[in-house]
PDB file of C-alpha atoms in Angstrom:
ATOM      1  CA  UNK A   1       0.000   0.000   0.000  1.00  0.00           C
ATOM      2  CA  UNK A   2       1.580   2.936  -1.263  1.00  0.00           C
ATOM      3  CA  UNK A   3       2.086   5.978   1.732  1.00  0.00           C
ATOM      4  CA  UNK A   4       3.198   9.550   0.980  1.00  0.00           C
ATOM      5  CA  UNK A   5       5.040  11.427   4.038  1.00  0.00           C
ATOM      6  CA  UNK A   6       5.587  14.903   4.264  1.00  0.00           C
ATOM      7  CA  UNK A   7       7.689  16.468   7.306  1.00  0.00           C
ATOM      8  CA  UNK A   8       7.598  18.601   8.916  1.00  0.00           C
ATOM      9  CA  UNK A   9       3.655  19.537   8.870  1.00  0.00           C
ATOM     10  CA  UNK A  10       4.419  23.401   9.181  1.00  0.00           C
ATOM     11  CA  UNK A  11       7.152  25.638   8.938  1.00  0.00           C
ATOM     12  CA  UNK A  12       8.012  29.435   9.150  1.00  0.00           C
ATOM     13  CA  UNK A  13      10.229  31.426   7.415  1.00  0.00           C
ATOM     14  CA  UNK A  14      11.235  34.724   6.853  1.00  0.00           C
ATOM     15  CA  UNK A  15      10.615  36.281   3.554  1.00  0.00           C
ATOM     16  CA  UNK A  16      13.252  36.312   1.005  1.00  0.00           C
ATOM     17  CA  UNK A  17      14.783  32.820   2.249  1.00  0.00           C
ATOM     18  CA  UNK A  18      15.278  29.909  -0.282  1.00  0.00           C
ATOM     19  CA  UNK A  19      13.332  26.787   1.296  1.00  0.00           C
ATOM     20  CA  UNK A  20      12.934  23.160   0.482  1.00  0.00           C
ATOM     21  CA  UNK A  21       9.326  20.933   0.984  1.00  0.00           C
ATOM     22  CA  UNK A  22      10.240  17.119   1.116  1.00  0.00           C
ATOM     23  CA  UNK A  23       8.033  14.434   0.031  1.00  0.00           C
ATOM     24  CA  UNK A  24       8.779  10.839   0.834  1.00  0.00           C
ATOM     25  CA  UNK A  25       6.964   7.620  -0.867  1.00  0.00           C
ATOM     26  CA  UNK A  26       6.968   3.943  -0.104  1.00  0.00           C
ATOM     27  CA  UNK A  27       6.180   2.180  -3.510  1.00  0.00           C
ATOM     28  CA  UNK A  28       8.573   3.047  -6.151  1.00  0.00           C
ATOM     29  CA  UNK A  29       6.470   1.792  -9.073  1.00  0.00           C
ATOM     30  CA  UNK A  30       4.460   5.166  -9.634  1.00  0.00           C
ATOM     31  CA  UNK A  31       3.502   6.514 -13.077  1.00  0.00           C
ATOM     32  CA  UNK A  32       4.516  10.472 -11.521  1.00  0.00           C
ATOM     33  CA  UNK A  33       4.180  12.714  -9.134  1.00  0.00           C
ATOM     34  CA  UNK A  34       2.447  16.191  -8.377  1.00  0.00           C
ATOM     35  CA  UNK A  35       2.991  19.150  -6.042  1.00  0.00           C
ATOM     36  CA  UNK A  36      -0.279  20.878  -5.148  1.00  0.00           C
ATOM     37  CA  UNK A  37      -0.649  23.903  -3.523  1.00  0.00           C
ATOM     38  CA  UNK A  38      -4.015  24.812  -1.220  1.00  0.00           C
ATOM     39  CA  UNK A  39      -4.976  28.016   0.422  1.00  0.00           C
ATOM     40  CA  UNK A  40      -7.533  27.966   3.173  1.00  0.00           C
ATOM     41  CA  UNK A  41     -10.826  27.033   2.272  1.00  0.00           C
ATOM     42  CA  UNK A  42     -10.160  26.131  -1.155  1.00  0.00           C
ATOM     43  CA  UNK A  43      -9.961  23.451  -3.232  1.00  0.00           C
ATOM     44  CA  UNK A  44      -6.118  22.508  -4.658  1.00  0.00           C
ATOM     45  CA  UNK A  45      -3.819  24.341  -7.550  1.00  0.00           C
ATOM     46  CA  UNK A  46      -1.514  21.980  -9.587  1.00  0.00           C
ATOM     47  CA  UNK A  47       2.479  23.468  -9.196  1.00  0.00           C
ATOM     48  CA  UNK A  48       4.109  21.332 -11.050  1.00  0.00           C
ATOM     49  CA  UNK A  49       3.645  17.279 -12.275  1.00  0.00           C
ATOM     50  CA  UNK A  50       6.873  14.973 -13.027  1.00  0.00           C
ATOM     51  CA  UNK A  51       6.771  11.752 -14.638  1.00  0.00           C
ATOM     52  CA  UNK A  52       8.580   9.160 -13.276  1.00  0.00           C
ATOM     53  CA  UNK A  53      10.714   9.060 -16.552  1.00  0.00           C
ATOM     54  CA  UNK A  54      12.234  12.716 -15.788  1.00  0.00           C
ATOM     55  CA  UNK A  55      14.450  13.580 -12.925  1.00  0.00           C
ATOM     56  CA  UNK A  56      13.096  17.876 -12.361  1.00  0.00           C
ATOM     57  CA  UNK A  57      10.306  20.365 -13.104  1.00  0.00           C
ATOM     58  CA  UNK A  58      10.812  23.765 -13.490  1.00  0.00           C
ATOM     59  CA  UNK A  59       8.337  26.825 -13.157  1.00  0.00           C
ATOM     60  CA  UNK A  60       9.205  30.208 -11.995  1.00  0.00           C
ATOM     61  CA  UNK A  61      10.321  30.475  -8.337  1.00  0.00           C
ATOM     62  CA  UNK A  62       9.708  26.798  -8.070  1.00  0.00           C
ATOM     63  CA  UNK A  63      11.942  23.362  -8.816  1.00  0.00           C
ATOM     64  CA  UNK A  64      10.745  20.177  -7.943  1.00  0.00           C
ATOM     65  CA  UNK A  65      12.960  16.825  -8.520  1.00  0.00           C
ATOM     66  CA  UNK A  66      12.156  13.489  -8.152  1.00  0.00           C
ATOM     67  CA  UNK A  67      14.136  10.671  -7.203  1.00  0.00           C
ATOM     68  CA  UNK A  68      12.224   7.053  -7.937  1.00  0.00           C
ATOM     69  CA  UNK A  69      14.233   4.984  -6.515  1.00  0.00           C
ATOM     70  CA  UNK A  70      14.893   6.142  -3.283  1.00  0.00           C
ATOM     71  CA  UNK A  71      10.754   7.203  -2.905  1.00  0.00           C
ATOM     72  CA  UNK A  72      11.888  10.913  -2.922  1.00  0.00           C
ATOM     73  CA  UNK A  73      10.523  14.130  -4.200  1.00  0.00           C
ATOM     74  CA  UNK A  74      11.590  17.899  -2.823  1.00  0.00           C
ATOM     75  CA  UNK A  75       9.641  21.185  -3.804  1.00  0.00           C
ATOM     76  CA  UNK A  76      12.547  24.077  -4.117  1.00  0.00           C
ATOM     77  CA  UNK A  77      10.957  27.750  -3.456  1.00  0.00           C
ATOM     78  CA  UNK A  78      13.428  30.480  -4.422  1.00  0.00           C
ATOM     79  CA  UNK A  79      13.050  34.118  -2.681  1.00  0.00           C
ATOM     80  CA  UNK A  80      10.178  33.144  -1.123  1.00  0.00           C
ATOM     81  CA  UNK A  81       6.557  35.789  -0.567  1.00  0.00           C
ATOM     82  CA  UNK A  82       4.417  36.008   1.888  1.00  0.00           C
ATOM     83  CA  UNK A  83       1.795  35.254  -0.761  1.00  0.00           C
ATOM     84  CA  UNK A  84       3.699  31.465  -0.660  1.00  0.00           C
ATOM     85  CA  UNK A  85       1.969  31.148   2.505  1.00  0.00           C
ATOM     86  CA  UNK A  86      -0.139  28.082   1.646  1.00  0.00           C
ATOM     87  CA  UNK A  87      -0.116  24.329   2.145  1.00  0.00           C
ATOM     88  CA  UNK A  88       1.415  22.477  -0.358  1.00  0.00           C
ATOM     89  CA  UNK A  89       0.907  18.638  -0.544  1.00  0.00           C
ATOM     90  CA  UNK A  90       2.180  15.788  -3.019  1.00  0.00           C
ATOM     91  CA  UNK A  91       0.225  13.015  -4.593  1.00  0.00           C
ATOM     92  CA  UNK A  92       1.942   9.832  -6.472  1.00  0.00           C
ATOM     93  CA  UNK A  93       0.048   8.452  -9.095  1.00  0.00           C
ATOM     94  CA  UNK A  94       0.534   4.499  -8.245  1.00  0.00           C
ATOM     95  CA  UNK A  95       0.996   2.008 -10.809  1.00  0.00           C
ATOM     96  CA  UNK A  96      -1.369  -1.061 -11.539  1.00  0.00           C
ATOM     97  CA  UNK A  97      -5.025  -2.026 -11.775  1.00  0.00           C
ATOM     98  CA  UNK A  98      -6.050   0.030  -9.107  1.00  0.00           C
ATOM     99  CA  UNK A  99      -4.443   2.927  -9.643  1.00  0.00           C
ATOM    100  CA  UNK A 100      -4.807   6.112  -8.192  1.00  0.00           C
ATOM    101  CA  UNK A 101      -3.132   9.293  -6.489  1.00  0.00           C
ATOM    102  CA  UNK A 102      -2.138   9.026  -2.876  1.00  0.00           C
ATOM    103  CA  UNK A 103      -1.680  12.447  -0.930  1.00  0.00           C
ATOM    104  CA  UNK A 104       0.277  13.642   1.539  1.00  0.00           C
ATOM    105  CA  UNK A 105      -1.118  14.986   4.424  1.00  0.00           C
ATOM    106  CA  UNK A 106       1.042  18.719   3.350  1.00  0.00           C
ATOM    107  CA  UNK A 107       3.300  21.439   4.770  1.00  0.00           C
ATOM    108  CA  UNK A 108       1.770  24.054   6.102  1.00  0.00           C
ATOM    109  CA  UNK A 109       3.825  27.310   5.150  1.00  0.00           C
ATOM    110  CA  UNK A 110       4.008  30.561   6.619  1.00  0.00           C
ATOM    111  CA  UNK A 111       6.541  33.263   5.322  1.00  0.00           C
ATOM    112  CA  UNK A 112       6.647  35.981   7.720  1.00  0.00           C
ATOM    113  CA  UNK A 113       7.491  39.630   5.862  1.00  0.00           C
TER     114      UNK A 113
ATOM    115  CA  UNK B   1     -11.644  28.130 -20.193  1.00  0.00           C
ATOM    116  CA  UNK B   2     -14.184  27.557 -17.060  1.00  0.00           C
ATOM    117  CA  UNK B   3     -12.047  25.568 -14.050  1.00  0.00           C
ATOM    118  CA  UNK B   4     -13.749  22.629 -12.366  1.00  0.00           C
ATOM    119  CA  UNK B   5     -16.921  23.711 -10.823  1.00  0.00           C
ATOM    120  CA  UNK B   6     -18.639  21.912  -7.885  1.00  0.00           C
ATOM    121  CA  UNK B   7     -22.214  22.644  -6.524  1.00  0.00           C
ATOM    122  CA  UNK B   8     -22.981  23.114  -3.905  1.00  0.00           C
ATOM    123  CA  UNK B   9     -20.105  24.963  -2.273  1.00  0.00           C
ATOM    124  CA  UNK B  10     -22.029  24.281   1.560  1.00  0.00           C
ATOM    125  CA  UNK B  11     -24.687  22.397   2.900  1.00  0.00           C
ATOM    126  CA  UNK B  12     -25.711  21.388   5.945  1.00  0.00           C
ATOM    127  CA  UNK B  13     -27.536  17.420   6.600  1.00  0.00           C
ATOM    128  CA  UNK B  14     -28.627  15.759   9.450  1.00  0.00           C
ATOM    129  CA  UNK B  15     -27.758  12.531   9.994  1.00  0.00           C
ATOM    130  CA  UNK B  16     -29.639   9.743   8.697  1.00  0.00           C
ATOM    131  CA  UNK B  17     -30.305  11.836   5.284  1.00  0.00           C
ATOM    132  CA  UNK B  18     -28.365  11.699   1.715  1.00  0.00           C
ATOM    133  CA  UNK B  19     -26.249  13.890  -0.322  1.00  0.00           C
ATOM    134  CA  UNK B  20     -25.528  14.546  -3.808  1.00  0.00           C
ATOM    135  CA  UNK B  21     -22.858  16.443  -4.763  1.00  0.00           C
ATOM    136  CA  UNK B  22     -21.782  18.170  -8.303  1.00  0.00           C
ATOM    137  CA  UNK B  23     -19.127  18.153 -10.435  1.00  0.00           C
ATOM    138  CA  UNK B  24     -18.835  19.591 -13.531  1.00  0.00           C
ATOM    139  CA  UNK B  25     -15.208  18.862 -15.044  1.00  0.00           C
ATOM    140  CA  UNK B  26     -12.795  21.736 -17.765  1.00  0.00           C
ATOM    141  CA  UNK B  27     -14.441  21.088 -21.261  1.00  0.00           C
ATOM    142  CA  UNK B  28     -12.360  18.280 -22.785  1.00  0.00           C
ATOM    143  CA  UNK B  29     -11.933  16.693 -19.821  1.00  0.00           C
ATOM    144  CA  UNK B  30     -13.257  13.249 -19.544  1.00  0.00           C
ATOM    145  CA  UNK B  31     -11.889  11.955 -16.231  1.00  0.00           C
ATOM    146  CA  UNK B  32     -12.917  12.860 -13.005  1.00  0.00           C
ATOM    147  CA  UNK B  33     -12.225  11.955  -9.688  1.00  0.00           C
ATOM    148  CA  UNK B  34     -13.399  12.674  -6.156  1.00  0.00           C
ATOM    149  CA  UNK B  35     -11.474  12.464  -2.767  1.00  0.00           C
ATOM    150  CA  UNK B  36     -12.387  13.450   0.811  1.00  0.00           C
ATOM    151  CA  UNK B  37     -10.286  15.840   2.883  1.00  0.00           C
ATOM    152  CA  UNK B  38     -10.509  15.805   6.422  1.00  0.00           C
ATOM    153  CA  UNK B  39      -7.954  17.881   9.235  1.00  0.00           C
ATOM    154  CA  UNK B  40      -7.120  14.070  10.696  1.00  0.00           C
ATOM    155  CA  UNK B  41      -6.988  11.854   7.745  1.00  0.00           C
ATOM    156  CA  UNK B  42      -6.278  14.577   5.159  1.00  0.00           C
ATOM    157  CA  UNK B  43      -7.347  13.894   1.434  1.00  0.00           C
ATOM    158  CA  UNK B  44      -8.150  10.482   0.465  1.00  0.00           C
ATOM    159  CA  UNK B  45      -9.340   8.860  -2.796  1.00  0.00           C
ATOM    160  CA  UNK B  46     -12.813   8.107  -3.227  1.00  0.00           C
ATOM    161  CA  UNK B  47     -13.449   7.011  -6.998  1.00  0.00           C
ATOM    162  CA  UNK B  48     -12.619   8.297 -10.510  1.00  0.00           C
ATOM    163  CA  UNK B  49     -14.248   7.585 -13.741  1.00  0.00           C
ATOM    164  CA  UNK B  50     -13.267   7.795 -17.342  1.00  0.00           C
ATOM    165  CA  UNK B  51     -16.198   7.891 -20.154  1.00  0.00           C
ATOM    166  CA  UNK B  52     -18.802   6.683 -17.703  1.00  0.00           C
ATOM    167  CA  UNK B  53     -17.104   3.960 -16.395  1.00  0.00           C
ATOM    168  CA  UNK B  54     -15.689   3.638 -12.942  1.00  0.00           C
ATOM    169  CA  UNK B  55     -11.791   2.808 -12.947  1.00  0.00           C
ATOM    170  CA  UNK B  56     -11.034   2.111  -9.691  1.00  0.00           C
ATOM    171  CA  UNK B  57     -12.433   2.751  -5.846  1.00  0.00           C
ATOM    172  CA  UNK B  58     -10.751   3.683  -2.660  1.00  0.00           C
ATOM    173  CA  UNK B  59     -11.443   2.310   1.015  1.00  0.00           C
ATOM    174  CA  UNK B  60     -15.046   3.694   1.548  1.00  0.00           C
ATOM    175  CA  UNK B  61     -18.210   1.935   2.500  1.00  0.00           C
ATOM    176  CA  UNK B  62     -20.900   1.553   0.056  1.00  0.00           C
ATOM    177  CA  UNK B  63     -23.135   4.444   1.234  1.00  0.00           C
ATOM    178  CA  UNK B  64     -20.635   6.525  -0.654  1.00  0.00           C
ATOM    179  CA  UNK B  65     -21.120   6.071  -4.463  1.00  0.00           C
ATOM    180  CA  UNK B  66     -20.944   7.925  -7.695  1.00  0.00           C
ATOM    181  CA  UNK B  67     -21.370   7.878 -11.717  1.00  0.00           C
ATOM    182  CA  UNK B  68     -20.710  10.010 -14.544  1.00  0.00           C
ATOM    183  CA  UNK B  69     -22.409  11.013 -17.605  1.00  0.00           C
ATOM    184  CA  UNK B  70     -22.016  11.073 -21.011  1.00  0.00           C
ATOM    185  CA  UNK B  71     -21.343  15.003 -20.781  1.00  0.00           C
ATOM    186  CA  UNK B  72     -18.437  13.403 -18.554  1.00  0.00           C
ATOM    187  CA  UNK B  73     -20.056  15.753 -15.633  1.00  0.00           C
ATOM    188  CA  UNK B  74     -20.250  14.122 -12.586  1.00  0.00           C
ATOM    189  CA  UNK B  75     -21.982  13.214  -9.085  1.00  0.00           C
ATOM    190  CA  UNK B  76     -21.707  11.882  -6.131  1.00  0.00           C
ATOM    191  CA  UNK B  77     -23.859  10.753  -3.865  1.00  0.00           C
ATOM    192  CA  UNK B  78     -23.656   9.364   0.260  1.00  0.00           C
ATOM    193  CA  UNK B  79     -26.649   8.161   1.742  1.00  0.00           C
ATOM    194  CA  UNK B  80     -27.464   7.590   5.299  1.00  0.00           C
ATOM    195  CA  UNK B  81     -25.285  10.095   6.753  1.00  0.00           C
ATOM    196  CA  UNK B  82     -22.919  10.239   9.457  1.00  0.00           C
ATOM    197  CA  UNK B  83     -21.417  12.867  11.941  1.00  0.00           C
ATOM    198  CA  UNK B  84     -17.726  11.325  10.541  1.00  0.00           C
ATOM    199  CA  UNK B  85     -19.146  12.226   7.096  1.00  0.00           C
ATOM    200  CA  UNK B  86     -18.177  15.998   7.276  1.00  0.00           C
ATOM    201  CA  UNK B  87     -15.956  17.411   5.451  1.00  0.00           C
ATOM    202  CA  UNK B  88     -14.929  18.816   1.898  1.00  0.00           C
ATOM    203  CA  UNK B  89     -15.141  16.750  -1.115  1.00  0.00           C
ATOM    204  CA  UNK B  90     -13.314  17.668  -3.755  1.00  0.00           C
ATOM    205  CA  UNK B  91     -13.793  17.101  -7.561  1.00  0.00           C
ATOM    206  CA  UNK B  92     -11.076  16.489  -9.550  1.00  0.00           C
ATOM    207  CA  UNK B  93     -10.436  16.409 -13.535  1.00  0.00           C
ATOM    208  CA  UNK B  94      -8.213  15.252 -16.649  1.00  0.00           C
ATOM    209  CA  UNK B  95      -7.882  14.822 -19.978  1.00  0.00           C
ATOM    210  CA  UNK B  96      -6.791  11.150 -19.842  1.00  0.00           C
ATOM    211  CA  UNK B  97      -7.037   8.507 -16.991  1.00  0.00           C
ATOM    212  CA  UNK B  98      -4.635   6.480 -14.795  1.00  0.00           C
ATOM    213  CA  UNK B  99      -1.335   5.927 -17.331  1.00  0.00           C
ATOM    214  CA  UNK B 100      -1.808   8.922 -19.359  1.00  0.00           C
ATOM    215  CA  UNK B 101      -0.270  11.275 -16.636  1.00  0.00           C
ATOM    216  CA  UNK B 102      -1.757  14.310 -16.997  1.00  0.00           C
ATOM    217  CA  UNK B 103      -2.117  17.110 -14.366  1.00  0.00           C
ATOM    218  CA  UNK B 104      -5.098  16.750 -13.145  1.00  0.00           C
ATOM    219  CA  UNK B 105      -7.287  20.421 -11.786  1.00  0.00           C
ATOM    220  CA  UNK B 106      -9.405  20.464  -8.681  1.00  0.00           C
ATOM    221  CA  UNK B 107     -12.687  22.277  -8.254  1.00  0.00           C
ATOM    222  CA  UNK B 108     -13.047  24.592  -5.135  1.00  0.00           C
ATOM    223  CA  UNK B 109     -15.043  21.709  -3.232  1.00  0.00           C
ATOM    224  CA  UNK B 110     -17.816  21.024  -1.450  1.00  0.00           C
ATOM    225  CA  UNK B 111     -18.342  21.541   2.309  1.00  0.00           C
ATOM    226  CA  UNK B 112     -20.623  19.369   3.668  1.00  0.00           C
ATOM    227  CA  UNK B 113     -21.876  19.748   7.534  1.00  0.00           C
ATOM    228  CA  UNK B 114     -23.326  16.433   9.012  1.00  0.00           C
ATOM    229  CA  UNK B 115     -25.175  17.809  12.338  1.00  0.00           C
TER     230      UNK B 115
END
């Protein structure tokens, strides 16, 4: 059964600082993975979506990388904004009959201004 | 391009009663999925279907159910409500299903009170 772990559950930072999410998975076989980002009360906003033949996504301020093999995924925020201040969860999409996305339960962020 | 829209956006049951719940997906989207968030077990999987057909199921009893129409909108519905039964369902959708691995867009949700 395939578990996503994300630690730690919140975090605070100062604005301006350069900050890494980590995302950890148990099963390997997964067809990608996807960073989601969710502001209070609402639903979720896709960041960024790897497949599990690529190693990084790129968009703006944000890098993600993916590393299969060892169940691994980070989230890099450059120069980070107060309006960063979200959650931000992954999901693996697993392989197989039954598959599906698993979430994390997400990192709470706060950057302070 | 319209986002994933979900109706209602908050109601309020007692239990003992049923629910049906909205989803209208992007246009060209024909999967959908639907997962329950919750502050202690955080989002979990409920179903998702692809051209009216349901792919696969997660862990919930059969009071919660769901289908999808040829339109590919979709609904879900959970009878005989319980207390544990409140929280925010979201809607999901993609252009393909499973393998294909697109990114797939959430709808604002649906907050659902069980009193």
């Amino acid at each position: 059964k395939q578990e996503v772990t994300q630690i730690p559950a919140a975090l605070s930072v100062p604005e301006g600082e350069n900050l890494v999410l980590n995302c950890s998975f148990t099963d390997s076989a997964i067809y990608n993975l996807q960073w989601f980002r969710q502001d209070p009360g609402k639903g979720l906003t896709s960041l960024l979506l790897i497949q599990s033949s690529q190693r990084e996504q790129t968009s703006g301020r944000l890098n993600a990388s993916l590393d299969k093999s060892s169940g691994r995924s980070t989230l890099y925020i450059a120069a980070s904004q107060p309006g960063d201040s979200a959650t931000y969860l992954c999901a693996v999409r697993s392989t197989g009959a039954n598959s599906k996305l698993t979430f994390g339960k997400g990192i709470t962020l706060s950057v302070r201004p | 391009k319209a986002g994933v829209t979900q109706t209602p956006r908050y109601l309020i049951k007692t239990r003992g009663q049923q629910v049906t719940l909205s989803c209208s997906p992007i246009s060209g989207h024909r999967s959908v999925s639907w997962y329950q968030q919750t502050p202690g077990q955080g989002l979990q999987f409920l179903f998702e279907y692809f051209s009216e057909t349901q792919r696969n199921k997660g862990n919930f009893p059969g009071r919660f159910s769901g289908r999808q129409f040829s339109n590919s909108r979709s609904e879900m519905n959970v009878s005989t409500l319980e207390l544990g039964d409140s929280a925010l369902y979201l809607c999901a959708s993609s252009v393909g299903w499973g393998v294909t691995g697109n990114t797939i867009y959430f709808g604002e949700g649906s907050w659902l009170t069980v009193v």
